[in-house]
Amino acid sequence: MTGISNKILLASVLGLLVALLVPHSHVENYMEMASRLLNLAPSSPSNYDPSSYEPIRLHVHMNGEYGRCHKSPYVLSTPLPISSRNYSFDSHLTDSLLSFPEIDSGCGPVVGEGTFKDFCDMGPEKTVILEDHDSLVPVPSTRTLPCSYYTREGRRITSLSNLIEFASLSSAPLDVYAVAAGRLFQFAPGKVGETFDLSHLPHPQGKKMYLETMSVSPKVFEIKNFFVEEEADDLIERAIGSSSKTHGLKRSTTGVDSEQDTNPIRTSENAFDTSGKSAMSLKKRCFKILGINPYKEDMADGLQVLRYNVSTAYKSHLDYLDMTPTSEHDFDSSRVGTNRFATILLYMSDFEPADGGETVFSYGEPYKSVKTPPTYLEALEEARAHSSLFKPNSWEEKMVAECRSQLSVSPKRARSVLFYSQHPDGRVDKRSKHGGCPVLTDEKVKWAANLWVWNGPRMGYSSAPLKHADKVKKGHKSEKKDRAQPPKGSIKVVFENKGKDPKFNGASLYYQETLWGDFGPGESHSVNSFQGHVWYVKGDNGEVLLTLVVGGGEGNQRFEV
């Protein structure tokens, strides 16, 4: 029987077998799956000598985890098909690892629970649909989706020759990082100061790029030699020269789409560069560092350029966006939704420590501190003694104290920082809370930029996930709303502290768990909210003093204390 006849027979048998089984939720039809399985049939080119293959030893890690998830190395004693590439290679390697008895001891979705199979394929309820989803090749032995595999430095392993090449670089077992289907690679630091060599990535001036770990939890890295001063100058010039009403410099806002508000806890100015030569080059470089290849425009916001003058700042916050009641977009990235996954910060000004303007990570410990850092209270006293820029007990004053006592990154020209807003499985990393420290000098302007990279198609794109995919056809794009108008169904709400009750002295206003601003005597806030929204007035110690619920009905609403 000829080779072609063999393939036809094999395809027929596979099609019949798959038709008799319940197909995996992610596979569109059984004939397509049969075709993919057929492509996995081992083939041996005439010039390949299996006897020359030397076993490869592997240490397997779950994505983003420093420790390996099994004790002894896995030995790949039998070569994978030399012809398998990309998705078929992922399928073959996953299938091979599933035969390793130790792989299920620590490589499940939760440490000590589940199996490696369950880790690679989290099921239709937790697998984000990425652009290449239909190219994934199911694992032959389980008919589930495979993991993809990366080196410690974020290099995708796409073939047996790749695997052999990386393994040959050291006599020690090769560290391989398994990434679940629908998820993105994350670096896995084990200690502060640890570095990751990125010399495989191109640099505009031929310099060597590498990461230096500033914090393990949250994951914060300085990217050495990420960009150059000429690119910084270009971003600033374009921001200053932009006459765009939507992308030119203006007071920064918070929120998404039509629910954006000018927030009193963010006093910087921002502009967006969506298409400039330097901006596009930097965005693509960001994706390469994150192990996302090729660049995907629908997974990145425009490059945001920020200007901070004296006393301006941004209260500590998460880049991860909250679910909004009027948005169709599904922001729950722990399931099938998409949200901000990683942020890369770019600094374009030189500041001394006394100038302020740092980026502070609220849960990060000070890095490379020459002396023992002050406690928060010590830093607060120091801030009060040296700055008359802020009102006593204001959020800006407290921010200065936080910046002096926690992990903070001082602006230096052409310096850059990477941090993650999500855990590898898509859950929000609440320890990624960070803020822009107040600028304490009137002699300098802080210029910075940031790029938010999403874990899948971001809001507004036809491929973005929707909250009610069962009711709204997937890929439906909402009619564009007029951003100059209040969100449909919103209610104008005013909160005012008239100073009648001393217990509200030094109070703060919160929307759910998000600080909105100071709410001491004489303070007022006007916002667009919605029926059922819950707001809190909290005291200095965080105690809830008053709970306010927005009611229904027509017209504006007002709350006074």
XYZ file of C-alpha atoms in Angstrom:
561
model
C 0.000 0.000 0.000
C 1.389 3.433 -0.896
C 2.112 6.222 1.583
C -0.888 8.190 0.252
C -3.187 5.191 0.725
C -1.888 4.752 4.264
C -2.706 8.368 5.056
C -6.213 8.082 3.584
C -6.841 4.942 5.659
C -5.468 6.565 8.804
C -7.591 9.680 8.259
C -10.724 7.553 7.840
C -10.033 5.579 11.015
C -9.296 8.723 12.996
C -12.429 10.418 11.708
C -14.556 7.433 12.752
C -12.937 7.232 16.207
C -13.388 10.913 16.918
C -16.972 10.888 15.647
C -17.816 8.214 18.219
C -16.494 10.372 21.054
C -17.774 13.637 22.491
C -15.541 16.292 20.983
C -13.648 18.693 23.196
C -15.517 21.957 23.683
C -12.841 23.930 21.874
C -12.744 21.784 18.711
C -15.195 22.984 16.091
C -15.861 19.609 14.427
C -14.526 16.097 14.516
C -13.211 16.102 10.943
C -11.027 19.094 11.748
C -9.738 17.277 14.814
C -9.050 14.146 12.773
C -7.057 16.248 10.336
C -4.979 17.687 13.164
C -4.338 14.262 14.670
C -3.294 13.023 11.238
C -0.670 15.752 11.117
C 0.758 14.300 14.330
C 1.552 10.980 12.654
C 5.305 10.524 13.167
C 7.411 10.901 10.078
C 11.135 10.246 9.726
C 12.971 12.076 6.954
C 15.453 9.881 5.120
C 18.374 11.979 6.374
C 17.411 11.696 10.058
C 19.200 9.054 12.139
C 17.280 8.356 15.397
C 20.327 6.550 16.776
C 22.166 9.892 16.973
C 19.614 11.305 19.401
C 20.856 11.932 22.943
C 18.282 12.025 25.775
C 17.329 15.498 27.014
C 16.838 16.209 30.709
C 14.151 18.727 31.628
C 13.002 20.548 34.740
C 9.376 21.515 34.194
C 7.958 24.626 35.850
C 4.440 25.921 35.820
C 4.225 29.305 34.121
C 5.563 32.097 36.332
C 6.689 29.715 39.107
C 10.326 29.705 40.218
C 10.324 26.184 41.674
C 10.007 23.152 39.425
C 6.941 21.002 39.958
C 8.695 17.620 40.225
C 11.771 16.374 42.096
C 13.869 14.396 39.636
C 14.535 15.608 36.071
C 12.290 14.339 33.302
C 14.342 12.480 30.713
C 13.057 12.749 27.164
C 14.621 9.447 26.141
C 12.712 8.991 22.884
C 12.920 11.798 20.309
C 9.758 13.605 19.350
C 8.941 13.564 15.618
C 11.610 15.710 13.983
C 9.030 17.166 11.597
C 6.681 18.505 14.285
C 6.645 22.280 14.586
C 4.849 24.874 16.700
C 1.409 23.582 17.733
C 2.028 19.946 16.842
C 5.285 20.123 18.830
C 3.343 21.476 21.839
C 0.973 18.540 21.515
C 3.775 15.965 21.259
C 5.736 17.355 24.214
C 2.621 17.590 26.403
C 1.756 13.992 25.510
C 5.277 12.880 26.407
C 5.245 14.727 29.745
C 1.893 13.165 30.667
C 3.658 9.793 30.765
C 6.037 11.055 33.481
C 4.746 9.720 36.853
C 5.999 12.732 38.838
C 4.396 15.346 36.593
C 1.045 15.266 38.413
C 2.563 15.628 41.889
C 3.003 19.380 41.639
C 2.057 20.508 38.143
C -1.702 20.803 38.560
C -3.879 23.943 38.286
C -3.364 24.390 42.040
C -0.164 23.185 43.719
C -0.832 19.691 45.038
C -4.213 19.443 43.324
C -5.326 18.289 39.888
C -3.159 16.972 37.088
C -0.784 18.381 34.500
C -3.475 17.725 31.907
C -5.853 19.943 33.890
C -3.191 22.640 34.139
C -2.602 22.752 30.380
C -6.302 22.714 29.543
C -8.357 24.620 32.130
C -11.570 23.904 30.243
C -13.873 26.137 28.185
C -14.819 28.255 31.211
C -11.229 29.373 31.863
C -9.508 29.268 28.474
C -9.166 32.673 26.842
C -9.716 32.562 23.085
C -6.541 33.980 21.578
C -5.930 34.625 17.897
C -4.199 31.275 17.371
C -6.788 29.222 19.252
C -8.006 27.352 16.168
C -4.420 26.312 15.405
C -3.984 24.421 18.687
C -3.520 20.676 18.182
C -5.201 18.442 20.801
C -3.054 15.965 22.721
C -3.522 12.530 21.074
C -3.832 10.511 24.290
C -6.296 12.818 26.066
C -7.924 14.934 23.309
C -7.342 18.010 25.501
C -5.481 21.190 24.684
C -1.703 21.191 25.171
C 0.570 23.602 26.990
C 3.037 25.753 25.108
C 6.658 25.827 26.291
C 9.199 28.564 26.959
C 12.710 28.961 28.274
C 13.412 30.908 31.452
C 14.114 33.992 29.306
C 10.772 33.824 27.492
C 11.933 32.161 24.271
C 9.233 29.977 22.742
C 10.277 26.359 22.139
C 8.717 25.359 18.830
C 10.505 22.196 17.678
C 12.753 19.326 18.687
C 15.739 21.133 17.165
C 14.853 24.159 19.340
C 14.752 21.939 22.400
C 18.100 20.333 21.563
C 19.647 23.761 20.922
C 18.534 25.233 24.256
C 19.446 22.074 26.188
C 22.966 22.106 24.722
C 23.725 25.507 26.279
C 24.286 23.938 29.698
C 25.152 20.585 31.216
C 22.345 21.059 33.753
C 18.763 20.016 32.964
C 16.929 22.578 30.829
C 14.347 24.647 32.716
C 11.134 24.573 30.685
C 8.104 26.688 31.567
C 4.704 25.239 30.675
C 2.058 27.814 29.769
C -1.607 26.798 29.803
C -3.655 27.075 26.617
C -5.051 30.588 26.253
C -2.514 32.102 28.684
C 0.642 34.197 28.277
C 4.185 33.543 29.482
C 5.410 35.191 32.700
C 8.956 35.520 34.002
C 9.577 33.538 37.192
C 12.012 35.267 39.564
C 13.205 33.499 42.696
C 14.957 36.371 44.451
C 15.565 40.096 44.293
C 18.551 40.966 42.105
C 18.133 37.925 39.849
C 18.693 38.734 36.165
C 17.234 37.425 32.898
C 19.368 37.640 29.754
C 17.432 39.128 26.815
C 20.382 39.407 24.430
C 18.437 37.355 21.865
C 16.238 40.433 21.300
C 17.359 43.224 18.935
C 18.258 46.664 20.345
C 18.246 49.912 18.290
C 21.878 50.583 19.257
C 23.038 46.980 19.525
C 23.128 46.990 23.325
C 22.403 43.935 25.453
C 18.989 43.953 27.113
C 18.293 42.135 30.364
C 15.856 42.137 33.271
C 16.875 42.755 36.870
C 14.390 41.636 39.519
C 13.340 44.446 41.872
C 10.546 42.511 43.618
C 9.310 38.912 43.551
C 5.790 39.683 44.824
C 4.601 41.788 43.145
C 6.721 40.875 40.143
C 8.657 44.034 39.277
C 11.686 44.189 36.976
C 13.927 46.919 35.664
C 14.498 46.432 31.927
C 18.091 47.410 31.289
C 18.755 49.116 27.919
C 15.147 48.858 26.783
C 15.001 52.166 24.913
C 17.228 55.112 24.020
C 17.179 58.873 24.613
C 16.296 59.660 20.995
C 13.091 57.650 21.385
C 12.307 59.493 24.627
C 12.753 62.865 22.889
C 10.485 61.805 20.039
C 7.676 60.734 22.395
C 7.823 64.056 24.276
C 7.887 66.133 21.096
C 4.893 64.308 19.648
C 2.935 64.684 22.905
C 3.616 68.425 23.104
C 2.923 68.976 19.418
C -0.272 66.923 19.214
C -3.404 68.958 18.502
C -5.695 65.928 18.746
C -8.706 66.456 20.998
C -8.715 62.791 21.957
C -4.979 62.009 22.101
C -3.304 65.352 22.932
C -2.121 66.350 26.419
C -4.997 66.845 28.855
C -5.877 66.207 32.493
C -5.687 62.464 33.146
C -8.893 60.493 33.672
C -9.794 57.141 35.168
C -12.259 54.526 33.998
C -13.016 53.077 30.589
C -14.851 54.306 27.528
C -17.754 56.617 28.248
C -17.498 56.086 32.009
C -14.286 58.080 32.284
C -14.160 60.803 34.924
C -11.543 63.382 35.812
C -10.433 61.964 39.146
C -9.076 64.205 41.918
C -6.593 61.502 42.952
C -4.882 61.716 39.563
C -3.428 65.154 38.869
C -1.082 64.441 35.957
C -1.634 65.214 32.268
C -1.564 62.563 29.577
C -1.530 62.054 25.822
C -1.713 58.904 23.695
C 0.686 58.078 20.872
C -0.973 55.350 18.831
C 0.965 55.466 15.573
C 4.280 57.358 15.902
C 7.412 55.593 14.667
C 9.019 55.471 18.119
C 5.741 54.486 19.791
C 5.151 51.583 17.409
C 8.765 50.424 17.729
C 8.516 50.462 21.532
C 5.173 48.658 21.541
C 6.576 45.859 19.392
C 9.671 45.654 21.600
C 7.398 45.315 24.656
C 5.640 42.345 23.087
C 8.936 40.623 22.269
C 10.156 41.001 25.842
C 6.890 39.513 27.118
C 7.270 36.506 24.804
C 4.284 37.520 22.649
C 5.091 37.062 18.988
C 4.002 38.435 16.603
C 2.847 41.856 17.798
C -0.939 42.149 18.088
C -2.463 45.627 18.009
C -5.690 44.400 19.618
C -3.779 43.400 22.776
C -2.252 46.814 23.534
C -3.519 50.248 24.448
C -1.875 53.210 22.784
C 1.389 54.338 24.356
C 0.355 56.790 27.085
C 2.707 59.751 27.592
C 2.447 61.458 31.004
C 3.538 64.860 32.269
C 3.825 65.630 35.992
C 4.554 69.183 37.155
C 5.299 70.208 40.748
C 2.907 68.651 43.327
C 1.202 66.432 40.725
C 0.812 62.725 41.444
C -1.352 59.627 41.020
C -2.720 57.824 44.080
C -1.790 54.139 44.407
C -4.079 51.977 42.281
C -4.284 48.815 40.191
C -3.930 48.939 36.402
C -6.380 46.013 36.273
C -9.779 47.418 35.290
C -12.942 46.832 37.302
C -16.036 45.371 35.689
C -18.446 48.149 34.735
C -22.223 47.676 34.716
C -22.771 49.260 31.301
C -19.916 47.627 29.407
C -20.506 44.485 27.373
C -16.825 43.580 27.664
C -15.884 40.682 29.946
C -13.031 41.935 32.167
C -12.746 38.733 34.257
C -9.390 37.418 33.046
C -9.450 34.572 35.573
C -12.045 32.995 33.288
C -12.435 33.850 29.569
C -12.321 37.640 29.885
C -9.458 39.979 29.083
C -7.874 42.771 31.082
C -4.558 44.520 31.539
C -1.912 41.830 31.949
C 1.398 43.695 32.144
C 2.617 47.288 32.232
C 5.904 48.666 30.961
C 6.865 52.082 32.345
C 9.275 54.385 30.522
C 11.008 57.311 32.237
C 12.156 60.281 30.173
C 13.442 62.691 32.854
C 16.318 62.668 35.357
C 15.265 63.163 38.988
C 17.250 63.114 42.213
C 15.751 61.381 45.293
C 14.781 64.728 46.833
C 12.839 65.670 43.682
C 10.148 63.015 44.215
C 8.304 61.700 41.176
C 9.053 58.038 41.876
C 6.784 55.134 41.011
C 5.905 53.414 44.279
C 4.733 49.817 44.715
C 2.598 49.705 47.847
C 3.407 46.064 48.678
C 7.012 46.026 47.481
C 9.987 46.161 49.830
C 12.652 48.841 49.206
C 15.268 47.681 46.714
C 19.027 48.329 46.995
C 18.498 50.589 49.995
C 21.786 51.922 51.374
C 20.332 52.273 54.851
C 17.361 50.859 56.712
C 14.290 52.477 55.132
C 12.084 54.568 57.406
C 8.775 53.280 58.661
C 5.645 54.837 57.221
C 5.167 57.069 60.285
C 8.804 58.187 60.211
C 8.507 58.967 56.515
C 5.278 60.896 57.152
C 6.973 63.105 59.746
C 9.861 63.697 57.365
C 7.466 64.617 54.553
C 5.699 67.161 56.771
C 8.987 68.729 57.830
C 10.293 69.214 54.309
C 7.270 70.014 52.189
C 4.723 72.805 52.369
C 3.188 71.791 49.051
C 0.299 69.794 50.493
C -2.444 70.174 53.047
C -1.893 68.221 56.291
C -3.357 64.701 56.087
C -4.021 65.039 52.347
C -3.592 61.980 50.151
C -0.607 63.660 48.476
C 1.185 64.056 51.806
C 0.483 60.441 52.726
C 1.685 59.452 49.270
C 5.085 61.049 49.897
C 5.419 58.960 53.070
C 4.510 55.783 51.210
C 7.052 56.604 48.513
C 9.800 56.950 51.125
C 9.001 53.698 52.949
C 8.088 51.205 50.184
C 9.647 49.998 46.925
C 9.992 53.034 44.680
C 11.656 53.613 41.312
C 13.223 57.026 40.716
C 12.888 58.559 37.249
C 16.069 58.319 35.196
C 16.236 59.161 31.525
C 15.706 56.040 29.350
C 14.994 53.862 32.406
C 12.180 51.311 32.144
C 10.262 48.966 34.434
C 8.020 45.941 33.838
C 5.391 44.612 36.235
C 2.430 42.235 35.974
C -1.165 43.030 36.956
C -2.270 39.399 36.738
C -1.130 36.071 38.107
C -0.249 33.482 35.427
C -3.751 31.979 35.639
C -5.416 35.343 34.993
C -6.377 36.278 38.549
C -5.756 39.915 39.426
C -2.537 40.438 41.394
C -3.678 42.803 44.122
C -0.076 43.272 45.209
C 0.622 45.116 41.945
C -0.910 48.265 43.446
C 1.297 51.245 42.558
C 1.212 55.015 42.239
C 2.972 58.079 40.882
C 4.698 59.924 43.741
C 4.251 63.711 43.963
C 6.831 65.840 42.184
C 8.537 67.917 44.904
C 10.489 70.380 42.765
C 9.315 73.242 40.580
C 12.564 73.166 38.609
C 11.873 69.923 36.756
C 9.033 68.313 34.841
C 8.591 64.565 35.052
C 7.954 62.933 31.687
C 7.031 59.263 31.589
C 5.127 56.830 29.404
C 3.472 53.490 29.851
C 2.124 50.683 27.739
C -0.614 48.361 28.957
C -0.555 44.902 27.401
C -3.727 42.808 27.704
C -3.993 39.031 28.076
C -6.159 38.838 24.949
C -8.205 41.075 22.633
C -8.953 44.270 24.500
C -12.256 46.037 24.831
C -13.636 47.531 21.617
C -12.347 44.903 19.191
C -14.700 42.501 17.434
C -12.791 39.506 18.811
C -12.983 40.749 22.421
C -14.913 38.556 24.908
C -18.369 39.709 25.958
C -20.022 39.372 29.367
C -23.132 37.768 27.894
C -21.724 35.765 25.018
C -24.768 33.488 25.165
C -27.065 36.460 24.533
C -24.865 38.640 22.346
C -23.288 37.196 19.240
C -19.533 36.849 19.749
C -17.662 39.463 17.809
C -20.495 41.966 18.013
C -19.131 45.466 18.266
C -21.240 47.895 20.210
C -22.293 51.072 18.548
C -19.734 53.715 19.453
C -20.992 55.977 22.196
C -20.503 59.711 22.250
C -17.820 60.149 24.888
C -18.887 63.716 25.491
C -22.195 62.478 26.895
C -22.730 60.825 30.289
C -23.022 57.034 30.104
C -26.505 55.812 29.277
C -28.475 55.162 32.456
C -26.017 57.024 34.657
C -27.062 59.263 37.534
C -25.279 62.453 38.514
C -24.378 62.133 42.197
C -22.884 64.797 44.473
C -21.184 63.924 47.770
C -20.504 66.830 50.157
C -19.082 67.101 53.662
C -20.579 70.261 55.213
C -18.557 69.883 58.398
C -21.583 69.302 60.629
C -20.253 66.142 62.289
C -16.649 66.019 63.613
C -16.465 62.252 63.124
C -16.092 62.923 59.394
C -12.998 65.104 59.867
C -10.172 63.495 57.878
C -12.618 61.134 56.138
C -12.132 59.666 52.656
C -14.653 58.725 49.951
C -14.485 55.252 48.396
C -16.294 53.579 45.507
C -16.350 49.984 46.718
C -12.653 49.376 47.560
C -11.281 52.153 45.338
C -10.265 55.420 46.994
C -11.968 58.337 45.227
C -10.545 61.223 47.243
C -10.372 63.185 50.487
C -13.736 63.861 52.127
C -12.989 66.174 55.011
C -15.043 69.288 55.917
C -15.701 71.420 52.843
C -14.830 68.627 50.387
C -17.311 67.659 47.650
C -17.275 65.258 44.694
C -19.546 65.139 41.645
C -19.566 61.832 39.734
C -21.536 59.797 37.210
C -22.743 56.689 39.016
C -25.468 54.084 38.583
C -28.410 52.715 40.522
C -27.183 50.219 43.108
C -23.611 51.518 43.206
C -22.260 51.402 46.757
C -20.045 54.212 48.095
C -18.346 54.378 51.486
C -17.135 57.163 53.727
C -14.187 55.860 55.746
C -12.224 57.282 58.643
C -8.447 57.617 58.973
C -8.172 54.072 60.330
C -10.138 52.587 57.427
C -13.328 52.107 59.466
C -16.531 52.501 57.440
C -18.359 55.521 58.872
C -21.197 55.633 56.373
C -22.512 53.471 53.524
C -24.249 55.251 50.648
C -26.247 53.428 47.972
C -27.276 55.189 44.767
C -31.027 54.883 44.279
C -33.129 54.751 41.144
C -35.431 57.340 39.677
C -35.027 60.476 37.609
C -32.741 63.430 38.252
C -29.578 64.036 40.226
C -28.880 62.713 43.713
C -27.070 64.371 46.585
C -25.532 63.000 49.783
C -24.498 65.377 52.552
C -22.816 64.761 55.907
